[in-house]
Amino acid sequence: DAGVIQSPRHEVTEMGQEVTLRCKPISGHNSLFWYRQTMMRGLELLIYFNNNVPIDDSGMPEDRFSAKMPNASFSTLKIQPSEPRDSAVYFCASTSPPLYGYTFGSGTRLTVV
Amino acid sequence: TQLLEQSPQFLSIQEGENLTVYCNSSSVFSSLQWYRQEPGEGPVLLVTVVTGGEVKKLKRLTFQFGDARKDSSLHITAAQPGDTGLYLCAGVKSGNTPLVFGKGTRLSVIA
């Protein structure tokens, strides 16, 4: 398995633009998580899905953020409009039973200028 | 307020030295995991501990889960430059709730 695949690896965009981050989880994993990592706040959970259904989006900072999982092999995180304070590394992770470790993608480094 | 507090935040040591990093909380966790993250990559799982008092060894790394399941430690013996990275602890409070991460300990091992 190629692991969790995220794209793009890097994204530089201007304030106000729409940004879409993509994630392909490991085949067979039924839970998918979106985290954001900054030096100040560490890894913060934004939203997670079980069997493609959003379970908890309380970590999504504002209505500007939205996430979808249309099928078991694809998820997106969208920011519209983007702001400089959204600059961070965004990680997608997937897993199966809860005691298994999470497998993380390599992340998307987002810079909003 | 951070649910899992890790200490120290930064640690720089010479190759061959021993070190211990800590992960503490006022909350009880049903399980706890340790991850290592290298620059430009996502965290990678090292170990999962589930029983209070449990000790697990992974080569030169020793992980311990506190008796009350509120804290954990990671001890590295004879550190090597390849151990350099960000060490993250993460806990599950109950059931199928997602992992909550500490901010990590950034370790640098100098040759």
PDB file of C-alpha atoms in Angstrom:
ATOM      1  CA  ASP A   1       0.000   0.000   0.000  1.00  0.00           C
ATOM      2  CA  ALA A   2       1.274   3.482  -0.839  1.00  0.00           C
ATOM      3  CA  GLY A   3       0.078   4.872   2.489  1.00  0.00           C
ATOM      4  CA  VAL A   4      -2.069   7.946   2.971  1.00  0.00           C
ATOM      5  CA  ILE A   5      -1.631  10.240  -0.001  1.00  0.00           C
ATOM      6  CA  GLN A   6      -2.105  13.985   0.278  1.00  0.00           C
ATOM      7  CA  SER A   7      -1.973  16.621  -2.421  1.00  0.00           C
ATOM      8  CA  PRO A   8      -0.632  19.108  -3.016  1.00  0.00           C
ATOM      9  CA  ARG A   9       2.508  18.934  -0.836  1.00  0.00           C
ATOM     10  CA  HIS A  10       2.862  22.695  -0.889  1.00  0.00           C
ATOM     11  CA  GLU A  11       0.344  25.415  -1.616  1.00  0.00           C
ATOM     12  CA  VAL A  12       0.970  29.143  -1.716  1.00  0.00           C
ATOM     13  CA  THR A  13      -2.083  31.283  -2.261  1.00  0.00           C
ATOM     14  CA  GLU A  14      -3.245  34.836  -1.846  1.00  0.00           C
ATOM     15  CA  MET A  15      -5.598  35.908   0.892  1.00  0.00           C
ATOM     16  CA  GLY A  16      -9.204  35.527  -0.185  1.00  0.00           C
ATOM     17  CA  GLN A  17      -8.603  32.649  -2.566  1.00  0.00           C
ATOM     18  CA  GLU A  18     -10.199  29.230  -2.256  1.00  0.00           C
ATOM     19  CA  VAL A  19      -7.912  26.355  -1.280  1.00  0.00           C
ATOM     20  CA  THR A  20      -8.720  22.653  -1.620  1.00  0.00           C
ATOM     21  CA  LEU A  21      -6.613  19.983   0.037  1.00  0.00           C
ATOM     22  CA  ARG A  22      -6.995  16.356  -0.956  1.00  0.00           C
ATOM     23  CA  CYS A  23      -6.508  13.039   0.792  1.00  0.00           C
ATOM     24  CA  LYS A  24      -6.611   9.397  -0.217  1.00  0.00           C
ATOM     25  CA  PRO A  25      -6.701   7.127   2.877  1.00  0.00           C
ATOM     26  CA  ILE A  26      -5.369   3.600   3.118  1.00  0.00           C
ATOM     27  CA  SER A  27      -7.716   1.112   1.530  1.00  0.00           C
ATOM     28  CA  GLY A  28      -9.774  -0.670   4.190  1.00  0.00           C
ATOM     29  CA  HIS A  29      -9.380   2.011   6.839  1.00  0.00           C
ATOM     30  CA  ASN A  30     -12.805   3.228   7.930  1.00  0.00           C
ATOM     31  CA  SER A  31     -11.845   6.357   9.878  1.00  0.00           C
ATOM     32  CA  LEU A  32     -10.290   9.502   8.436  1.00  0.00           C
ATOM     33  CA  PHE A  33      -9.015  12.537  10.307  1.00  0.00           C
ATOM     34  CA  TRP A  34      -7.919  16.030   9.306  1.00  0.00           C
ATOM     35  CA  TYR A  35      -5.371  17.697  11.617  1.00  0.00           C
ATOM     36  CA  ARG A  36      -3.637  21.064  11.460  1.00  0.00           C
ATOM     37  CA  GLN A  37      -0.125  21.535  12.879  1.00  0.00           C
ATOM     38  CA  THR A  38       1.467  24.814  13.931  1.00  0.00           C
ATOM     39  CA  MET A  39       4.404  25.550  16.208  1.00  0.00           C
ATOM     40  CA  MET A  40       2.173  27.412  18.636  1.00  0.00           C
ATOM     41  CA  ARG A  41      -0.701  24.951  18.927  1.00  0.00           C
ATOM     42  CA  GLY A  42       0.764  21.611  17.858  1.00  0.00           C
ATOM     43  CA  LEU A  43      -1.515  19.072  16.155  1.00  0.00           C
ATOM     44  CA  GLU A  44      -5.172  20.055  16.354  1.00  0.00           C
ATOM     45  CA  LEU A  45      -8.017  17.846  15.195  1.00  0.00           C
ATOM     46  CA  LEU A  46     -10.257  19.645  12.717  1.00  0.00           C
ATOM     47  CA  ILE A  47     -12.788  16.973  11.747  1.00  0.00           C
ATOM     48  CA  TYR A  48     -13.101  13.207  11.488  1.00  0.00           C
ATOM     49  CA  PHE A  49     -15.185  10.737   9.532  1.00  0.00           C
ATOM     50  CA  ASN A  50     -16.268   7.170  10.275  1.00  0.00           C
ATOM     51  CA  ASN A  51     -17.408   5.160   7.255  1.00  0.00           C
ATOM     52  CA  ASN A  52     -17.493   8.390   5.195  1.00  0.00           C
ATOM     53  CA  VAL A  53     -19.840  10.124   7.658  1.00  0.00           C
ATOM     54  CA  PRO A  54     -18.640  13.283   9.480  1.00  0.00           C
ATOM     55  CA  ILE A  55     -18.753  12.564  13.205  1.00  0.00           C
ATOM     56  CA  ASP A  56     -17.287  15.639  14.867  1.00  0.00           C
ATOM     57  CA  ASP A  57     -16.392  18.927  13.189  1.00  0.00           C
ATOM     58  CA  SER A  58     -16.124  20.970  16.387  1.00  0.00           C
ATOM     59  CA  GLY A  59     -12.446  21.568  15.674  1.00  0.00           C
ATOM     60  CA  MET A  60     -13.133  23.371  12.409  1.00  0.00           C
ATOM     61  CA  PRO A  61     -12.129  26.932  13.240  1.00  0.00           C
ATOM     62  CA  GLU A  62     -14.742  28.800  11.233  1.00  0.00           C
ATOM     63  CA  ASP A  63     -17.402  28.483   8.592  1.00  0.00           C
ATOM     64  CA  ARG A  64     -14.694  29.199   6.058  1.00  0.00           C
ATOM     65  CA  PHE A  65     -13.568  25.595   6.545  1.00  0.00           C
ATOM     66  CA  SER A  66     -15.489  22.638   5.123  1.00  0.00           C
ATOM     67  CA  ALA A  67     -14.676  18.960   4.581  1.00  0.00           C
ATOM     68  CA  LYS A  68     -16.250  16.193   2.566  1.00  0.00           C
ATOM     69  CA  MET A  69     -15.754  12.477   2.114  1.00  0.00           C
ATOM     70  CA  PRO A  70     -17.803  11.443  -0.912  1.00  0.00           C
ATOM     71  CA  ASN A  71     -16.488   7.865  -0.837  1.00  0.00           C
ATOM     72  CA  ALA A  72     -14.151   5.600   1.124  1.00  0.00           C
ATOM     73  CA  SER A  73     -11.112   6.510  -0.933  1.00  0.00           C
ATOM     74  CA  PHE A  74     -11.234  10.307  -1.073  1.00  0.00           C
ATOM     75  CA  SER A  75     -11.647  13.328   1.163  1.00  0.00           C
ATOM     76  CA  THR A  76     -11.237  17.072   0.716  1.00  0.00           C
ATOM     77  CA  LEU A  77     -10.698  19.983   3.067  1.00  0.00           C
ATOM     78  CA  LYS A  78     -11.669  23.348   1.632  1.00  0.00           C
ATOM     79  CA  ILE A  79     -10.925  26.829   2.918  1.00  0.00           C
ATOM     80  CA  GLN A  80     -12.890  29.667   1.359  1.00  0.00           C
ATOM     81  CA  PRO A  81     -11.849  32.440   1.641  1.00  0.00           C
ATOM     82  CA  SER A  82      -8.339  31.763   2.911  1.00  0.00           C
ATOM     83  CA  GLU A  83      -6.604  34.067   5.399  1.00  0.00           C
ATOM     84  CA  PRO A  84      -2.931  34.412   6.442  1.00  0.00           C
ATOM     85  CA  ARG A  85      -3.700  32.853   9.859  1.00  0.00           C
ATOM     86  CA  ASP A  86      -4.688  29.641   8.061  1.00  0.00           C
ATOM     87  CA  SER A  87      -1.026  29.097   7.175  1.00  0.00           C
ATOM     88  CA  ALA A  88      -0.022  25.738   8.672  1.00  0.00           C
ATOM     89  CA  VAL A  89       0.690  22.135   7.764  1.00  0.00           C
ATOM     90  CA  TYR A  90      -2.493  20.154   7.248  1.00  0.00           C
ATOM     91  CA  PHE A  91      -2.377  16.407   7.796  1.00  0.00           C
ATOM     92  CA  CYS A  92      -4.783  13.677   6.848  1.00  0.00           C
ATOM     93  CA  ALA A  93      -4.666  10.375   8.746  1.00  0.00           C
ATOM     94  CA  SER A  94      -6.583   7.132   8.562  1.00  0.00           C
ATOM     95  CA  THR A  95      -7.054   4.087  10.771  1.00  0.00           C
ATOM     96  CA  SER A  96      -9.284   1.097  11.463  1.00  0.00           C
ATOM     97  CA  PRO A  97      -9.964  -0.226  14.983  1.00  0.00           C
ATOM     98  CA  PRO A  98      -9.284   2.449  17.632  1.00  0.00           C
ATOM     99  CA  LEU A  99      -6.232   0.825  19.196  1.00  0.00           C
ATOM    100  CA  TYR A 100      -4.428   0.756  15.899  1.00  0.00           C
ATOM    101  CA  GLY A 101      -2.133   3.634  15.210  1.00  0.00           C
ATOM    102  CA  TYR A 102      -3.020   6.374  12.825  1.00  0.00           C
ATOM    103  CA  THR A 103      -1.246   6.421   9.487  1.00  0.00           C
ATOM    104  CA  PHE A 104      -0.521   9.991   8.487  1.00  0.00           C
ATOM    105  CA  GLY A 105       0.075  11.445   5.078  1.00  0.00           C
ATOM    106  CA  SER A 106       3.081  13.655   4.415  1.00  0.00           C
ATOM    107  CA  GLY A 107       0.958  16.771   4.852  1.00  0.00           C
ATOM    108  CA  THR A 108       0.176  19.874   2.839  1.00  0.00           C
ATOM    109  CA  ARG A 109       2.126  22.994   3.786  1.00  0.00           C
ATOM    110  CA  LEU A 110      -0.224  25.903   3.191  1.00  0.00           C
ATOM    111  CA  THR A 111       1.015  29.459   3.015  1.00  0.00           C
ATOM    112  CA  VAL A 112      -1.515  32.261   2.625  1.00  0.00           C
ATOM    113  CA  VAL A 113       0.038  35.604   1.725  1.00  0.00           C
TER     114      VAL A 113
ATOM    115  CA  THR B   1      -5.345  24.349  27.946  1.00  0.00           C
ATOM    116  CA  GLN B   2      -3.374  21.417  26.571  1.00  0.00           C
ATOM    117  CA  LEU B   3      -4.812  18.045  27.605  1.00  0.00           C
ATOM    118  CA  LEU B   4      -1.419  16.341  27.292  1.00  0.00           C
ATOM    119  CA  GLU B   5       1.629  18.243  28.474  1.00  0.00           C
ATOM    120  CA  GLN B   6       4.997  17.122  27.166  1.00  0.00           C
ATOM    121  CA  SER B   7       8.352  17.996  28.676  1.00  0.00           C
ATOM    122  CA  PRO B   8      10.869  19.130  27.907  1.00  0.00           C
ATOM    123  CA  GLN B   9       9.828  21.041  24.801  1.00  0.00           C
ATOM    124  CA  PHE B  10      13.366  20.970  23.411  1.00  0.00           C
ATOM    125  CA  LEU B  11      16.301  18.681  24.156  1.00  0.00           C
ATOM    126  CA  SER B  12      19.762  18.728  22.636  1.00  0.00           C
ATOM    127  CA  ILE B  13      22.187  16.001  23.665  1.00  0.00           C
ATOM    128  CA  GLN B  14      25.389  14.328  22.570  1.00  0.00           C
ATOM    129  CA  GLU B  15      25.432  10.955  20.847  1.00  0.00           C
ATOM    130  CA  GLY B  16      25.615   8.158  23.404  1.00  0.00           C
ATOM    131  CA  GLU B  17      23.754   9.959  26.178  1.00  0.00           C
ATOM    132  CA  ASN B  18      20.532   8.694  27.749  1.00  0.00           C
ATOM    133  CA  LEU B  19      17.362  10.769  27.965  1.00  0.00           C
ATOM    134  CA  THR B  20      13.781  10.638  29.178  1.00  0.00           C
ATOM    135  CA  VAL B  21      10.836  12.655  27.916  1.00  0.00           C
ATOM    136  CA  TYR B  22       7.515  12.923  29.680  1.00  0.00           C
ATOM    137  CA  CYS B  23       3.848  13.122  28.815  1.00  0.00           C
ATOM    138  CA  ASN B  24       1.508  14.184  31.613  1.00  0.00           C
ATOM    139  CA  SER B  25      -2.190  14.816  32.033  1.00  0.00           C
ATOM    140  CA  SER B  26      -4.780  15.294  34.749  1.00  0.00           C
ATOM    141  CA  SER B  27      -7.114  13.071  32.720  1.00  0.00           C
ATOM    142  CA  VAL B  28      -7.266   9.295  32.461  1.00  0.00           C
ATOM    143  CA  PHE B  29      -6.676   7.727  29.062  1.00  0.00           C
ATOM    144  CA  SER B  30      -7.767   4.304  27.880  1.00  0.00           C
ATOM    145  CA  SER B  31      -4.655   4.074  25.730  1.00  0.00           C
ATOM    146  CA  LEU B  32      -1.692   6.168  24.815  1.00  0.00           C
ATOM    147  CA  GLN B  33       0.535   6.215  21.760  1.00  0.00           C
ATOM    148  CA  TRP B  34       3.938   7.646  20.932  1.00  0.00           C
ATOM    149  CA  TYR B  35       4.853   8.938  17.502  1.00  0.00           C
ATOM    150  CA  ARG B  36       8.037  10.298  15.945  1.00  0.00           C
ATOM    151  CA  GLN B  37       7.881  12.976  13.283  1.00  0.00           C
ATOM    152  CA  GLU B  38      10.729  13.980  10.983  1.00  0.00           C
ATOM    153  CA  PRO B  39      10.871  17.282   9.078  1.00  0.00           C
ATOM    154  CA  GLY B  40       8.534  17.396   6.101  1.00  0.00           C
ATOM    155  CA  GLU B  41       6.761  14.178   7.043  1.00  0.00           C
ATOM    156  CA  GLY B  42       3.776  13.062   9.059  1.00  0.00           C
ATOM    157  CA  PRO B  43       4.049  11.417  12.490  1.00  0.00           C
ATOM    158  CA  VAL B  44       4.867   7.711  12.507  1.00  0.00           C
ATOM    159  CA  LEU B  45       3.606   5.393  15.233  1.00  0.00           C
ATOM    160  CA  LEU B  46       6.226   3.956  17.592  1.00  0.00           C
ATOM    161  CA  VAL B  47       4.130   2.180  20.229  1.00  0.00           C
ATOM    162  CA  THR B  48       0.707   1.830  21.847  1.00  0.00           C
ATOM    163  CA  VAL B  49       0.295   1.232  25.592  1.00  0.00           C
ATOM    164  CA  VAL B  50      -3.054   0.276  27.079  1.00  0.00           C
ATOM    165  CA  THR B  51      -2.540  -1.108  30.593  1.00  0.00           C
ATOM    166  CA  GLY B  52      -1.608   0.971  33.631  1.00  0.00           C
ATOM    167  CA  GLY B  53       2.000   0.237  34.573  1.00  0.00           C
ATOM    168  CA  GLU B  54       2.748  -1.321  31.185  1.00  0.00           C
ATOM    169  CA  VAL B  55       6.328  -1.155  29.921  1.00  0.00           C
ATOM    170  CA  LYS B  56       7.223  -1.740  26.282  1.00  0.00           C
ATOM    171  CA  LYS B  57      10.641  -1.826  24.694  1.00  0.00           C
ATOM    172  CA  LEU B  58      11.546  -1.068  21.103  1.00  0.00           C
ATOM    173  CA  LYS B  59      15.302  -1.592  20.705  1.00  0.00           C
ATOM    174  CA  ARG B  60      16.853   1.332  22.633  1.00  0.00           C
ATOM    175  CA  LEU B  61      13.491   2.950  23.385  1.00  0.00           C
ATOM    176  CA  THR B  62      11.526   2.108  26.542  1.00  0.00           C
ATOM    177  CA  PHE B  63       7.953   3.306  26.969  1.00  0.00           C
ATOM    178  CA  GLN B  64       6.031   3.281  30.230  1.00  0.00           C
ATOM    179  CA  PHE B  65       2.357   3.956  30.934  1.00  0.00           C
ATOM    180  CA  GLY B  66       1.645   5.300  34.414  1.00  0.00           C
ATOM    181  CA  ASP B  67      -0.252   3.154  36.904  1.00  0.00           C
ATOM    182  CA  ALA B  68      -3.165   5.599  36.908  1.00  0.00           C
ATOM    183  CA  ARG B  69      -3.092   5.869  33.087  1.00  0.00           C
ATOM    184  CA  LYS B  70      -2.594   9.639  33.269  1.00  0.00           C
ATOM    185  CA  ASP B  71       1.032   9.854  32.231  1.00  0.00           C
ATOM    186  CA  SER B  72       3.727   8.183  30.184  1.00  0.00           C
ATOM    187  CA  SER B  73       7.439   8.375  29.610  1.00  0.00           C
ATOM    188  CA  LEU B  74       9.843   7.544  26.815  1.00  0.00           C
ATOM    189  CA  HIS B  75      13.424   6.659  27.676  1.00  0.00           C
ATOM    190  CA  ILE B  76      16.126   6.427  25.026  1.00  0.00           C
ATOM    191  CA  THR B  77      19.384   4.673  25.832  1.00  0.00           C
ATOM    192  CA  ALA B  78      22.599   5.633  24.040  1.00  0.00           C
ATOM    193  CA  ALA B  79      20.954   8.155  21.735  1.00  0.00           C
ATOM    194  CA  GLN B  80      22.069   8.279  18.110  1.00  0.00           C
ATOM    195  CA  PRO B  81      21.750  11.058  15.509  1.00  0.00           C
ATOM    196  CA  GLY B  82      19.049   8.980  13.814  1.00  0.00           C
ATOM    197  CA  ASP B  83      16.864   9.482  16.894  1.00  0.00           C
ATOM    198  CA  THR B  84      16.586  13.178  16.076  1.00  0.00           C
ATOM    199  CA  GLY B  85      12.992  14.274  15.571  1.00  0.00           C
ATOM    200  CA  LEU B  86       9.779  15.464  17.180  1.00  0.00           C
ATOM    201  CA  TYR B  87       8.358  12.953  19.676  1.00  0.00           C
ATOM    202  CA  LEU B  88       4.617  13.200  20.176  1.00  0.00           C
ATOM    203  CA  CYS B  89       2.423  11.484  22.712  1.00  0.00           C
ATOM    204  CA  ALA B  90      -1.253  11.018  21.928  1.00  0.00           C
ATOM    205  CA  GLY B  91      -4.096   9.598  23.979  1.00  0.00           C
ATOM    206  CA  VAL B  92      -7.551   8.147  23.549  1.00  0.00           C
ATOM    207  CA  LYS B  93      -9.867   9.143  26.373  1.00  0.00           C
ATOM    208  CA  SER B  94     -12.486   6.473  25.764  1.00  0.00           C
ATOM    209  CA  GLY B  95     -14.109   4.269  23.184  1.00  0.00           C
ATOM    210  CA  ASN B  96     -13.655   5.434  19.637  1.00  0.00           C
ATOM    211  CA  THR B  97     -12.846   9.077  20.398  1.00  0.00           C
ATOM    212  CA  PRO B  98     -10.020  10.486  18.286  1.00  0.00           C
ATOM    213  CA  LEU B  99      -6.436  10.840  19.425  1.00  0.00           C
ATOM    214  CA  VAL B 100      -5.515  14.002  21.301  1.00  0.00           C
ATOM    215  CA  PHE B 101      -1.887  15.015  20.814  1.00  0.00           C
ATOM    216  CA  GLY B 102       0.623  16.754  23.006  1.00  0.00           C
ATOM    217  CA  LYS B 103       2.769  19.490  21.451  1.00  0.00           C
ATOM    218  CA  GLY B 104       5.806  17.240  21.408  1.00  0.00           C
ATOM    219  CA  THR B 105       9.436  17.153  22.477  1.00  0.00           C
ATOM    220  CA  ARG B 106      11.896  18.207  19.820  1.00  0.00           C
ATOM    221  CA  LEU B 107      15.042  16.076  20.214  1.00  0.00           C
ATOM    222  CA  SER B 108      18.370  16.808  18.600  1.00  0.00           C
ATOM    223  CA  VAL B 109      21.184  14.273  18.946  1.00  0.00           C
ATOM    224  CA  ILE B 110      24.557  15.659  18.001  1.00  0.00           C
ATOM    225  CA  ALA B 111      27.292  13.367  16.684  1.00  0.00           C
TER     226      ALA B 111
END
